[in-house]
Coordinates of C-alpha atoms in Angstrom, one line a residue:
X1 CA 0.0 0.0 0.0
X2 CA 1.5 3.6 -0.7
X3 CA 2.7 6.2 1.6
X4 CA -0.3 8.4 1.5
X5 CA -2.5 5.4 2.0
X6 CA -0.8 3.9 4.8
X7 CA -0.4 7.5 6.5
X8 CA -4.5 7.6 6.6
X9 CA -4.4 3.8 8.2
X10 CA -2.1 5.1 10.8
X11 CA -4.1 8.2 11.8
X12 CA -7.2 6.0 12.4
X13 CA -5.4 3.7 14.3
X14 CA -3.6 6.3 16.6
X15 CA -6.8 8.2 17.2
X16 CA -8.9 5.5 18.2
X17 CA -5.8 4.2 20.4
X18 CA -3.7 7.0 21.8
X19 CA -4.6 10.2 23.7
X20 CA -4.8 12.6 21.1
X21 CA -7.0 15.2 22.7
X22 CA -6.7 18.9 24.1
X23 CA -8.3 21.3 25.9
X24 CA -8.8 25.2 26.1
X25 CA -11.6 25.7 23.2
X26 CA -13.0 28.8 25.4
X27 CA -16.3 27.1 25.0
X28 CA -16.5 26.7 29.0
X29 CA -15.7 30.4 29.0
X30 CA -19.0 30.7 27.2
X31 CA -22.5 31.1 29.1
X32 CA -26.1 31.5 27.1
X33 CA -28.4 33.4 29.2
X34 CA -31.0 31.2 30.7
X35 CA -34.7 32.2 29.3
X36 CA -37.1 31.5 32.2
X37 CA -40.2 32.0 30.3
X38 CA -39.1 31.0 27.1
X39 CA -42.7 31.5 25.7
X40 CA -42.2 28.5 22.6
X41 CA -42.8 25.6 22.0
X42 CA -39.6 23.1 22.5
X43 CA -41.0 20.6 19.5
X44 CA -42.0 23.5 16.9
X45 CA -38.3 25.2 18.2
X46 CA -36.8 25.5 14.0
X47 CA -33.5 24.2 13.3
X48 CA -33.0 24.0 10.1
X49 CA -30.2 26.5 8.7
X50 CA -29.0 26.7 5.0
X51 CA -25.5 26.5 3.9
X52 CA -24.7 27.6 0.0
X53 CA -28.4 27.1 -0.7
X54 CA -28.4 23.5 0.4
X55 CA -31.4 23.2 3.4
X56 CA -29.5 21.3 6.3
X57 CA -31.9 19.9 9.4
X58 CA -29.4 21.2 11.6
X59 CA -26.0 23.0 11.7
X60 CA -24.5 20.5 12.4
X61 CA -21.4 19.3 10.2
X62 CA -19.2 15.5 10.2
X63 CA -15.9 17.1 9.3
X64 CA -13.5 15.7 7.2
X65 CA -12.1 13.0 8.8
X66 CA -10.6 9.9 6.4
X67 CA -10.5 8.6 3.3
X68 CA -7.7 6.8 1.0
X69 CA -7.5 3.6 2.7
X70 CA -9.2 0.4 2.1
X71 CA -10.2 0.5 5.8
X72 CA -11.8 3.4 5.8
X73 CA -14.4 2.6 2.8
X74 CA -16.8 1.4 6.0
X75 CA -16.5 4.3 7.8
X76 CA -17.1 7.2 5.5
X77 CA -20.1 4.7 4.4
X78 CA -21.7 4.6 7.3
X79 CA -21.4 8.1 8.0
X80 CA -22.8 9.2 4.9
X81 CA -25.7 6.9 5.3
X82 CA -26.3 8.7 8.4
X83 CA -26.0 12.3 7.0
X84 CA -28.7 11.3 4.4
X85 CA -30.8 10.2 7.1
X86 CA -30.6 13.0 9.5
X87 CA -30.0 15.7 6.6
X88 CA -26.5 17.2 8.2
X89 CA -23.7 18.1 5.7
X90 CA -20.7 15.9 6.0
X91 CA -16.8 16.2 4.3
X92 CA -14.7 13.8 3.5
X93 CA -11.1 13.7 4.2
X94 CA -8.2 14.7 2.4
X95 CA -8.6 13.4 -1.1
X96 CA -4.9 13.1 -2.5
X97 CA -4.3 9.5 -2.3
X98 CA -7.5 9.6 -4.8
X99 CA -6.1 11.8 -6.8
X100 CA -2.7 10.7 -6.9
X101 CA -3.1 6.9 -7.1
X102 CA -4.7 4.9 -9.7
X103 CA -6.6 2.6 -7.1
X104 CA -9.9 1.8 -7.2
X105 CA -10.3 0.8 -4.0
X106 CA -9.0 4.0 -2.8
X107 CA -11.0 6.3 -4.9
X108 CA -14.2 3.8 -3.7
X109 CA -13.0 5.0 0.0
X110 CA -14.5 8.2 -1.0
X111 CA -16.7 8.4 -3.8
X112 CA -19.2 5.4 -1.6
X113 CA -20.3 8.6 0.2
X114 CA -22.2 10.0 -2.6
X115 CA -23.7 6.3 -3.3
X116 CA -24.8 5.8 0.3
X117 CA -26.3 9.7 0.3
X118 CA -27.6 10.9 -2.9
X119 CA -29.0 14.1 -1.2
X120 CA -27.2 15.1 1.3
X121 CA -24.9 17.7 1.5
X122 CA -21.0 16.7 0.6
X123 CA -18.1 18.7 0.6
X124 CA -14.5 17.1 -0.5
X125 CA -11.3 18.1 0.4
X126 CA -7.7 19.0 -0.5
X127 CA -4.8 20.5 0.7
X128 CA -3.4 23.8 0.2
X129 CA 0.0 22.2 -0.2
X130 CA -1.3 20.7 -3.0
X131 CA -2.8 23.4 -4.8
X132 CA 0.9 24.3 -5.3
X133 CA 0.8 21.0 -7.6
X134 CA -2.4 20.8 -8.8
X135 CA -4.1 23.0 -10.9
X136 CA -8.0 23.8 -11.3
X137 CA -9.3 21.0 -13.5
X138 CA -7.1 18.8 -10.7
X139 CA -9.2 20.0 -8.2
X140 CA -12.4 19.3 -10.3
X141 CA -11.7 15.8 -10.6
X142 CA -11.7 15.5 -6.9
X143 CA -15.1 17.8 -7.1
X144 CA -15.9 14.2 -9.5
X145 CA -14.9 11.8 -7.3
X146 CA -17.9 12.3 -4.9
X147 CA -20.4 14.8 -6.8
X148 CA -19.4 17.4 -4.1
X149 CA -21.5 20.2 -3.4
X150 CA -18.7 22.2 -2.3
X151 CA -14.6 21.7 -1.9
X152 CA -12.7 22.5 1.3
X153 CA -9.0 23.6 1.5
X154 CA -7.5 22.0 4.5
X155 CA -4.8 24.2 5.8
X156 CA -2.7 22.1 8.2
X157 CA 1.0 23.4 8.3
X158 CA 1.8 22.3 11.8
X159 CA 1.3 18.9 11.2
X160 CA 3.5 18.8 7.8
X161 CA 5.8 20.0 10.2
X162 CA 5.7 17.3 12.6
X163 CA 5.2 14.8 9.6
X164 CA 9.0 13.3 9.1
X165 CA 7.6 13.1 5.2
X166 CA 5.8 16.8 5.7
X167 CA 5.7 19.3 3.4
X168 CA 6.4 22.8 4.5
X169 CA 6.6 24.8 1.3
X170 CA 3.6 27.2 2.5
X171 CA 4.6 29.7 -0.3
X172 CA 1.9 31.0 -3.4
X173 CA -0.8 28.8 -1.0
X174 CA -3.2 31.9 -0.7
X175 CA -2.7 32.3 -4.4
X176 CA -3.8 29.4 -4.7
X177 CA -6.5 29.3 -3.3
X178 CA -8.1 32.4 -4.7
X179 CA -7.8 30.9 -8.4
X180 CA -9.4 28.3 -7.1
X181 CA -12.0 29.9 -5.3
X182 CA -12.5 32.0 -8.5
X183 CA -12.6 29.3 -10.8
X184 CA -13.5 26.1 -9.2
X185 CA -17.1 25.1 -10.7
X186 CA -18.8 24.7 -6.6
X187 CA -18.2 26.7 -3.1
X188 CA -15.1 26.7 -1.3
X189 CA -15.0 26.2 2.0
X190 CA -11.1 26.9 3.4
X191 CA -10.5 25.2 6.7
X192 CA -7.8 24.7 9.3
X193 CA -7.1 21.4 11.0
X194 CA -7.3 22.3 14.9
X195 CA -5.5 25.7 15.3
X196 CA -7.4 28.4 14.4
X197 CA -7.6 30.8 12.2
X198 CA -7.2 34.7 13.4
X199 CA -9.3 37.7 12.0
X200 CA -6.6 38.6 9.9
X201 CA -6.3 35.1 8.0
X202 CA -10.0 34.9 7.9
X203 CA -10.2 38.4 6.1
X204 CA -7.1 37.3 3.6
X205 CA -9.5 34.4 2.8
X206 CA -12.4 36.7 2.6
X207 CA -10.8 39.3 0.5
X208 CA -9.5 36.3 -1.7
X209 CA -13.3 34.7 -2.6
X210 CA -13.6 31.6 -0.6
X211 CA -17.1 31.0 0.6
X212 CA -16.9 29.6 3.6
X213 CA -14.3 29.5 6.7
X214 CA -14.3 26.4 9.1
X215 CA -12.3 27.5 11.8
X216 CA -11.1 24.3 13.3
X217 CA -9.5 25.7 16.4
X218 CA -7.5 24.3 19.3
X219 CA -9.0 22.2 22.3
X220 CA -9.8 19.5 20.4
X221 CA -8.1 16.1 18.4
X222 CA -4.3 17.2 17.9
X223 CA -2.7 16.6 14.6
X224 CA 0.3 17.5 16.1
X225 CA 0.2 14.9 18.5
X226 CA -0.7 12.4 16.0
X227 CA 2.3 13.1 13.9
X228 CA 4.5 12.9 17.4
X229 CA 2.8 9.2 17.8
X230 CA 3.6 8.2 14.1
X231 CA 6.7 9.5 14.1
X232 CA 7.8 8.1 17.4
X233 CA 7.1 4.9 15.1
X234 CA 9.9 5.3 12.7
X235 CA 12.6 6.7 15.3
X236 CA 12.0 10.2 14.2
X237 CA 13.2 11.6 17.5
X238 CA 13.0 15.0 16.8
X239 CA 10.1 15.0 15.1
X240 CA 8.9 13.6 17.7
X241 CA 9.5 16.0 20.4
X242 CA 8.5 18.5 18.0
X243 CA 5.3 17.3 18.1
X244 CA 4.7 17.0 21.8
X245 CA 6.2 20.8 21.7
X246 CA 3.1 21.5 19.7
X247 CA 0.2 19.6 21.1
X248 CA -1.2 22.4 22.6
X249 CA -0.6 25.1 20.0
X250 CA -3.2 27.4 18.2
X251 CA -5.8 29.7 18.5
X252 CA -8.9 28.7 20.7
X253 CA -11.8 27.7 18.6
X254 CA -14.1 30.4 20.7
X255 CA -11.7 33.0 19.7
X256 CA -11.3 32.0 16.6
X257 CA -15.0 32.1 16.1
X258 CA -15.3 35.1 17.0
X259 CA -12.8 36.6 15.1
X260 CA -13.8 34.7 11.8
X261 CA -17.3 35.8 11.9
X262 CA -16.3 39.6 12.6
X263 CA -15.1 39.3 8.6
X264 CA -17.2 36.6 6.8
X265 CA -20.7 35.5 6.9
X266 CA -20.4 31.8 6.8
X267 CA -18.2 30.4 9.4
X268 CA -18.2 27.0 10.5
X269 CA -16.8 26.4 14.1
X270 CA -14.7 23.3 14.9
X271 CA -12.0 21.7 17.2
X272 CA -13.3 20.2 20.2
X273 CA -17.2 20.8 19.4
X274 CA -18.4 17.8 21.7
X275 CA -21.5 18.7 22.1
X276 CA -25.0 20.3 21.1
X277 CA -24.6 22.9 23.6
X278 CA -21.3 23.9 22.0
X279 CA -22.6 24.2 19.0
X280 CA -25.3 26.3 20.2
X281 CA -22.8 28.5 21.8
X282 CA -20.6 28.6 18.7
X283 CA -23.7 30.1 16.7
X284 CA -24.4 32.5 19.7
X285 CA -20.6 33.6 18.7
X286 CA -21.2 34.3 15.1
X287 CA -20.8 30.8 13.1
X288 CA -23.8 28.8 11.1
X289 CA -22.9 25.8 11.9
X290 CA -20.7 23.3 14.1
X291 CA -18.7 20.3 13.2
X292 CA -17.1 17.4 14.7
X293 CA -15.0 14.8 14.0
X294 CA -13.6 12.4 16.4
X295 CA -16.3 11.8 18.3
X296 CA -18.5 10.7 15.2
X297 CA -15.3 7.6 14.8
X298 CA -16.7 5.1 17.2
X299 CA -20.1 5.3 16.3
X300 CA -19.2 5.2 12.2
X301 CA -17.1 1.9 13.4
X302 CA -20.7 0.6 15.1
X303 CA -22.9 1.1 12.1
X304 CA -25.0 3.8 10.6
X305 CA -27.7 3.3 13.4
X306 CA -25.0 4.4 15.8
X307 CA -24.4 7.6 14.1
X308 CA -27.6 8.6 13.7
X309 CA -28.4 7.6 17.6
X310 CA -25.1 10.5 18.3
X311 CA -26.6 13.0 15.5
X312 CA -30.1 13.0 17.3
X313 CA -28.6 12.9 20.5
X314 CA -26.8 16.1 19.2
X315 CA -29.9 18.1 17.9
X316 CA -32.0 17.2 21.1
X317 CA -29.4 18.8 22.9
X318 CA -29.2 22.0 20.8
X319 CA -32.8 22.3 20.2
X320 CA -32.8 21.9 24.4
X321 CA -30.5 25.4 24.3
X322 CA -32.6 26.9 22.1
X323 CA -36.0 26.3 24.1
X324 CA -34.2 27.8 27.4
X325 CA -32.5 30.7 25.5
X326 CA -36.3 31.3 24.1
X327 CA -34.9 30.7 20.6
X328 CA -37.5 29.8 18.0
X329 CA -35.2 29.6 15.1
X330 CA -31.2 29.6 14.2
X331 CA -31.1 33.1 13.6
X332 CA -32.8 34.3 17.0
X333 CA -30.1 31.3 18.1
X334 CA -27.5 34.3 17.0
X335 CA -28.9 37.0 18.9
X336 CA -29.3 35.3 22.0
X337 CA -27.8 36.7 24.7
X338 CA -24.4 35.4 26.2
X339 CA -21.1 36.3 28.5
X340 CA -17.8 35.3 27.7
X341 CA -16.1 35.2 30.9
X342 CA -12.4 33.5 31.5
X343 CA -9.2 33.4 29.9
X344 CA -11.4 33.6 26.9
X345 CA -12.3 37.3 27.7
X346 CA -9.0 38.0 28.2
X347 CA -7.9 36.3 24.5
X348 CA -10.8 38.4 22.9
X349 CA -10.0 41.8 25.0
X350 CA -6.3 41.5 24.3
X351 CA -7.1 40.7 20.5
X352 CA -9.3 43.8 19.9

């Protein structure tokens, strides 16, 4: 099996096996306002939010998360099944060892997500690394491979760093991705991979076209620390220590909310969303939706029944914020009153 390949086998493996977690997303820093007399109905409460025209059940997102490996063909199947079901949007993960390989069985790891959900909404994935590579029509054929409704541009730099086999030429990338965003034939959704991005990165991106900013900032699954566990593997000392160096590094995905959705209108918030209730404070903060990963891995690995039990589980639970913040809809969701209060107050004070 080829590098790439194997590399997606191994992250599976070391998140399901090894602590790759963090803390500090400034969502426990974040308090709705309790509604008394909310006045609504909790059943009739509206969920439903719209992301590039595409009518979602809830803003709720499965993030990118695998792809490229035989083993992962399951996974990406049964969460996709579950996304049709539930009517969530859902990415898959980075989709080079598609592009790059001429394996079936690879290119099936992704493109089963559009067989098993012909209607929901589906976003692919590359990385701005590769941009540098590939060019527009490159970029379509991975817009091919799963009938995407929109493309994300994973920008994860840190963990090329840590990567032994990383690469770390980050010049032209913003480039990049504007002729893409200009010229790419659906959305584009830029994303980080779990450290933030800062109002001045998110209005770079803005000012370059992209449509959509998915924050994915710290306090939640580590890439950094992944990369310190694979290449702890090989002998790669260094790297190694590099990557415990990192674990913690970024912005907090609270912060970084906040300061996305001060300079574009369609944020997704990520990186250590756990919950309903932190998604319903991350739309309090400015995004439209919320997205997780990890925790959607042990249910996919159970069955599509499983993730749709954890996706109910998950609206229930927002829906629940929105009856006691007396919020009959998404968009009153947004204007409902909160405090920041913490170390995150401090971030955001020092920030301004």
């Amino acid at each position: 099996m080829p590098e790439t390949a194997d590399r997606k086998d191994d992250h599976i493996r070391i998140i399901e096996e090894e602590d790759v977690e963090t803390a500090g997303t400034g969502f426990g820093d974040i308090d709705l306002v309790h509604e008394a007399l909310p006045e609504i109905h909790r059943d009739e409460i509206d969920t439903t939010t719209t992301l590039f025209g595409h009518e979602l059940a809830g803003p709720v997102v499965i993030e990118s998360m695998t792809g490229g490996h035989p083993n992962t063909t399951k996974l990406n199947r049964n969460l996709a099944a579950a996304a049709q079901q539930t009517g969530i949007a859902m990415g898959v993960g980075s989709q080079r060892a598609g592009l790059e390989l001429d394996d079936e069985a690879l290119i099936e790891s992704y493109s089963v997500v559009r067989d098993a959900a012909p209607d929901a909404f589906l976003y692919g994935n590359v990385g701005a690394a590769q941009l540098l590579e590939y060019d527009v029509a490159d970029v379509e054929e991975a817009v091919s491979m799963i009938d995407a409704d929109a493309m994300a541009i994973h920008l994860n730099f840190l963990q090329e760093a840590v990567q032994p086999e990383g690469d770390v030429d980050a010049a032209g990338c913003l480039a990049a991705i504007e002729r893409v965003a200009n010229d790419l034939s659906v959305p584009v959704i830029v994303k980080e991979t779990g450290n933030g991005l800062s109002r001045s990165t998110a209005r770079r991106l803005t000012d370059a076209g992209v449509d959509a900013i998915d924050v994915a900032g710290k306090g939640g699954t580590t890439w950094s620390g992944i990369e310190s566990y694979r290449a702890a593997a090989v002998g790669a000392d260094r790297q190694e220590q590099i990557g415990n160096r990192f674990r913690a590094w970024g912005i907090p995905t609270a912060v970084s909310t906040v300061e996305a959705s001060s300079v574009h209108d369609c944020v997704i918030a990520s990186g250590g969303v756990r919950s309903g209730l932190d998604i319903a404070k991350a739309i309090a903060l400015g995004a439209r939706a919320g997205g997780l990963a990890k925790p959607f891995l042990a249910p996919a690995g159970q069955g599509t029944d499983a993730v749709v039990d954890f996706i109910e589980t998950l609206l229930l639970e927002l829906r629940t914020a929105m009856f006691v913040t007396g919020s009959d809809s998404i968009d009153a969701l947004s204007e409902t009153d909160h405090v920041v209060l913490g170390r995150t107050k401090a971030y955001l004070t020092e920030r301004r």
